CSV table of C-alpha atoms and ligand atoms in Angstrom, one decimal:
chain,number,residue,atom,x,y,z
A,1335,MET,CA,103.4,121.8,104.3
A,1336,ALA,CA,106.5,120.7,102.3
A,1337,ALA,CA,105.1,117.3,101.2
A,1338,ASN,CA,101.8,118.8,100.0
A,1339,ASP,CA,102.8,117.7,96.4
A,1340,LEU,CA,102.7,114.1,97.6
A,1341,PHE,CA,99.3,114.6,99.0
A,1342,GLU,CA,98.1,116.1,95.8
A,1343,ARG,CA,99.4,113.1,93.8
A,1344,ALA,CA,98.0,110.6,96.2
A,1345,HIS,CA,94.6,112.3,96.1
A,1346,THR,CA,94.5,112.4,92.3
A,1347,VAL,CA,95.2,108.6,92.0
A,1348,MET,CA,92.7,107.9,94.7
A,1349,GLY,CA,90.1,109.1,92.2
A,1350,ARG,CA,91.2,106.3,89.9
A,1351,ALA,CA,91.0,103.4,92.5
A,1352,HIS,CA,89.3,100.3,91.4
A,1353,ALA,CA,87.4,99.6,94.6
A,1354,PRO,CA,83.9,98.4,93.6
A,1355,TYR,CA,83.7,95.8,96.4
A,1356,SER,CA,84.9,97.8,99.5
A,1357,ARG,CA,83.9,101.2,98.1
A,1358,PHE,CA,87.0,102.4,100.0
A,1359,PRO,CA,89.2,104.2,97.5
A,1360,VAL,CA,92.8,104.8,98.7
A,1361,GLY,CA,95.7,106.7,97.1
A,1362,ALA,CA,99.4,106.7,98.0
A,1363,ALA,CA,102.4,108.7,96.7
A,1364,ILE,CA,106.1,107.9,97.4
A,1365,ARG,CA,109.0,110.3,97.2
A,1366,THR,CA,112.3,108.5,96.6
A,1367,SER,CA,115.4,109.8,98.3
A,1368,ASP,CA,116.6,111.1,94.9
A,1369,GLY,CA,113.3,113.1,94.5
A,1370,ARG,CA,111.2,111.0,92.2
A,1371,ILE,CA,107.5,110.6,92.8
A,1372,TYR,CA,105.4,107.5,92.2
A,1373,ALA,CA,101.7,107.2,93.0
A,1374,GLY,CA,99.2,104.3,93.1
A,1375,CYS,CA,95.7,103.4,94.0
A,1376,ASN,CA,94.1,100.2,95.4
A,1377,VAL,CA,93.0,97.6,92.9
A,1378,GLU,CA,90.3,95.1,93.9
A,1379,VAL,CA,89.4,91.8,92.3
A,1380,VAL,CA,86.1,89.9,92.6
A,1381,SER,CA,88.0,87.1,94.2
A,1382,PHE,CA,88.6,89.4,97.1
A,1383,PRO,CA,92.0,88.2,98.5
A,1384,GLU,CA,93.5,88.9,95.0
A,1385,GLY,CA,93.2,92.7,95.4
A,1386,TRP,CA,96.0,94.9,96.6
A,1387,CYS,CA,96.6,98.2,98.3
A,1388,ALA,CA,97.4,101.7,97.0
A,1389,GLU,CA,100.9,101.6,98.7
A,1390,THR,CA,101.7,98.4,96.9
A,1391,THR,CA,100.8,99.9,93.5
A,1392,ALA,CA,103.0,102.9,94.2
A,1393,ILE,CA,105.9,100.7,95.2
A,1394,GLY,CA,105.4,98.6,92.1
A,1395,GLN,CA,105.6,101.7,89.9
A,1396,MET,CA,108.8,102.7,91.7
A,1397,VAL,CA,110.4,99.3,91.2
A,1398,ALA,CA,109.3,99.1,87.5
A,1399,ASP,CA,110.9,102.5,86.9
A,1400,GLY,CA,114.3,101.4,88.2
A,1401,GLY,CA,113.8,101.1,92.0
A,1402,GLY,CA,114.9,103.4,94.8
A,1403,THR,CA,114.5,104.1,98.5
A,1404,ILE,CA,111.4,105.6,100.0
A,1405,ALA,CA,112.1,108.9,101.8
A,1406,GLU,CA,108.4,109.6,102.4
A,1407,ILE,CA,105.0,108.4,101.5
A,1408,ALA,CA,101.6,110.0,101.7
A,1409,VAL,CA,98.4,107.9,102.2
A,1410,VAL,CA,94.9,109.2,101.7
A,1411,ALA,CA,91.5,107.5,101.8
A,1412,GLU,CA,88.2,109.0,100.7
A,1413,LYS,CA,86.2,107.6,103.6
A,1414,LYS,CA,88.8,107.5,106.5
A,1415,ARG,CA,90.7,110.4,108.0
A,1416,LEU,CA,94.3,109.4,108.7
A,1417,CYS,CA,94.3,106.0,107.0
A,1418,THR,CA,97.4,104.1,108.2
A,1419,PRO,CA,99.1,101.5,105.9
A,1420,CYS,CA,98.0,97.9,106.6
A,1421,GLY,CA,100.5,95.5,108.2
A,1422,GLY,CA,101.6,94.0,104.8
A,1423,CYS,CA,102.2,97.4,103.3
A,1424,ARG,CA,104.2,98.5,106.4
A,1425,GLN,CA,106.5,95.6,105.7
A,1426,ARG,CA,106.6,96.5,101.9
A,1427,ILE,CA,107.4,100.1,102.7
A,1428,ALA,CA,110.2,98.9,105.1
A,1429,GLU,CA,111.6,96.8,102.2
A,1430,PHE,CA,112.4,100.0,100.3
A,1431,GLY,CA,112.6,102.5,103.3
A,1432,SER,CA,114.4,102.9,106.6
A,1433,ALA,CA,113.6,103.9,110.1
A,1434,ALA,CA,113.8,107.5,108.9
A,1435,THR,CA,111.1,107.0,106.3
A,1436,ARG,CA,108.2,109.4,107.0
A,1437,VAL,CA,104.6,108.4,106.5
A,1438,HIS,CA,102.2,111.2,106.0
A,1439,LEU,CA,98.6,110.5,107.1
A,1440,CYS,CA,96.1,112.7,105.3
A,1441,ASP,CA,92.6,114.1,105.4
A,1442,ALA,CA,91.1,113.8,101.9
A,1443,ALA,CA,89.7,117.3,102.2
A,1444,THR,CA,92.6,119.2,103.8
A,1445,GLY,CA,95.8,117.3,103.2
A,1446,ILE,CA,98.6,116.1,105.5
A,1447,VAL,CA,97.5,116.1,109.1
A,1448,GLU,CA,100.1,113.9,110.8
A,1449,THR,CA,103.5,112.6,110.0
A,1450,VAL,CA,104.8,109.4,111.7
A,1451,GLY,CA,108.1,107.5,111.4
A,1452,LEU,CA,108.0,104.1,109.8
A,1453,ALA,CA,109.7,102.7,112.9
A,1454,ASP,CA,106.7,103.9,114.9
A,1455,LEU,CA,104.4,102.0,112.6
A,1456,LEU,CA,106.5,98.8,112.4
A,1457,PRO,CA,108.6,98.4,115.5
A,1458,ARG,CA,110.9,95.4,115.8
A,1459,SER,CA,110.3,94.5,112.2
A,1460,PHE,CA,111.6,91.4,110.4
A,1461,GLU,CA,114.6,92.5,108.5
A,1462,ALA,CA,117.1,90.9,106.0
A,1463,GLU,CA,119.6,90.6,108.8
A,1464,SER,CA,117.2,88.2,110.4
A,1465,LEU,CA,117.8,85.7,107.6
A,1466,GLY,CA,121.4,85.3,108.8
B,2312,THU,N1,93.7,99.7,101.5
B,2312,THU,C1,94.7,100.4,100.9
B,2312,THU,O1,94.8,100.5,99.7
B,2312,THU,N2,95.7,100.9,101.7
B,2312,THU,C2,95.6,100.9,103.1
B,2312,THU,O2,96.5,101.5,103.7
B,2312,THU,C3,94.5,100.3,103.7
B,2312,THU,C4,93.6,99.5,102.9
B,2312,THU,C5,92.6,99.2,100.6
B,2312,THU,C6,92.6,97.7,100.4
B,2312,THU,C7,91.1,97.5,100.0
B,2312,THU,O3,91.0,97.7,98.6
B,2312,THU,C8,90.4,98.6,100.7
B,2312,THU,O4,91.4,99.6,101.1
B,2312,THU,C9,89.6,98.2,101.9
B,2312,THU,O5,90.4,97.4,102.8
């Protein structure tokens, strides 16, 4: 699988998740269209709504390093096979991606199992053009 490096990076950072409340560690890894990779894990806070997702951490890393566009992203969760990004993260991925962005859904033990298009995960999304 060509994107197996993304799975490996996502899996590594999943091991560093701060998820003491849900006990649901997640890892994500982005490849930008110019080939850079950024990974992130979920970070929870005792005031529960203040925590954030693995995809959000990875996006923040990319932006802090100069930004870019998301060509593909792998997501892996220790306790859930084929963990799909939450609604908020779908919108965040769309902010830096396109309809062509590929989302790799993984099995923590074996790697990428399924690849879906962002447009399939977030149809009829709210876009900048909507602002007029
Ligand atoms: N979570 C992610 O990090 N990414 C997802 O795609 C789904 C959910 C996190 C948020 C929270 O820390 C934990 O998983 C349980 O919802």
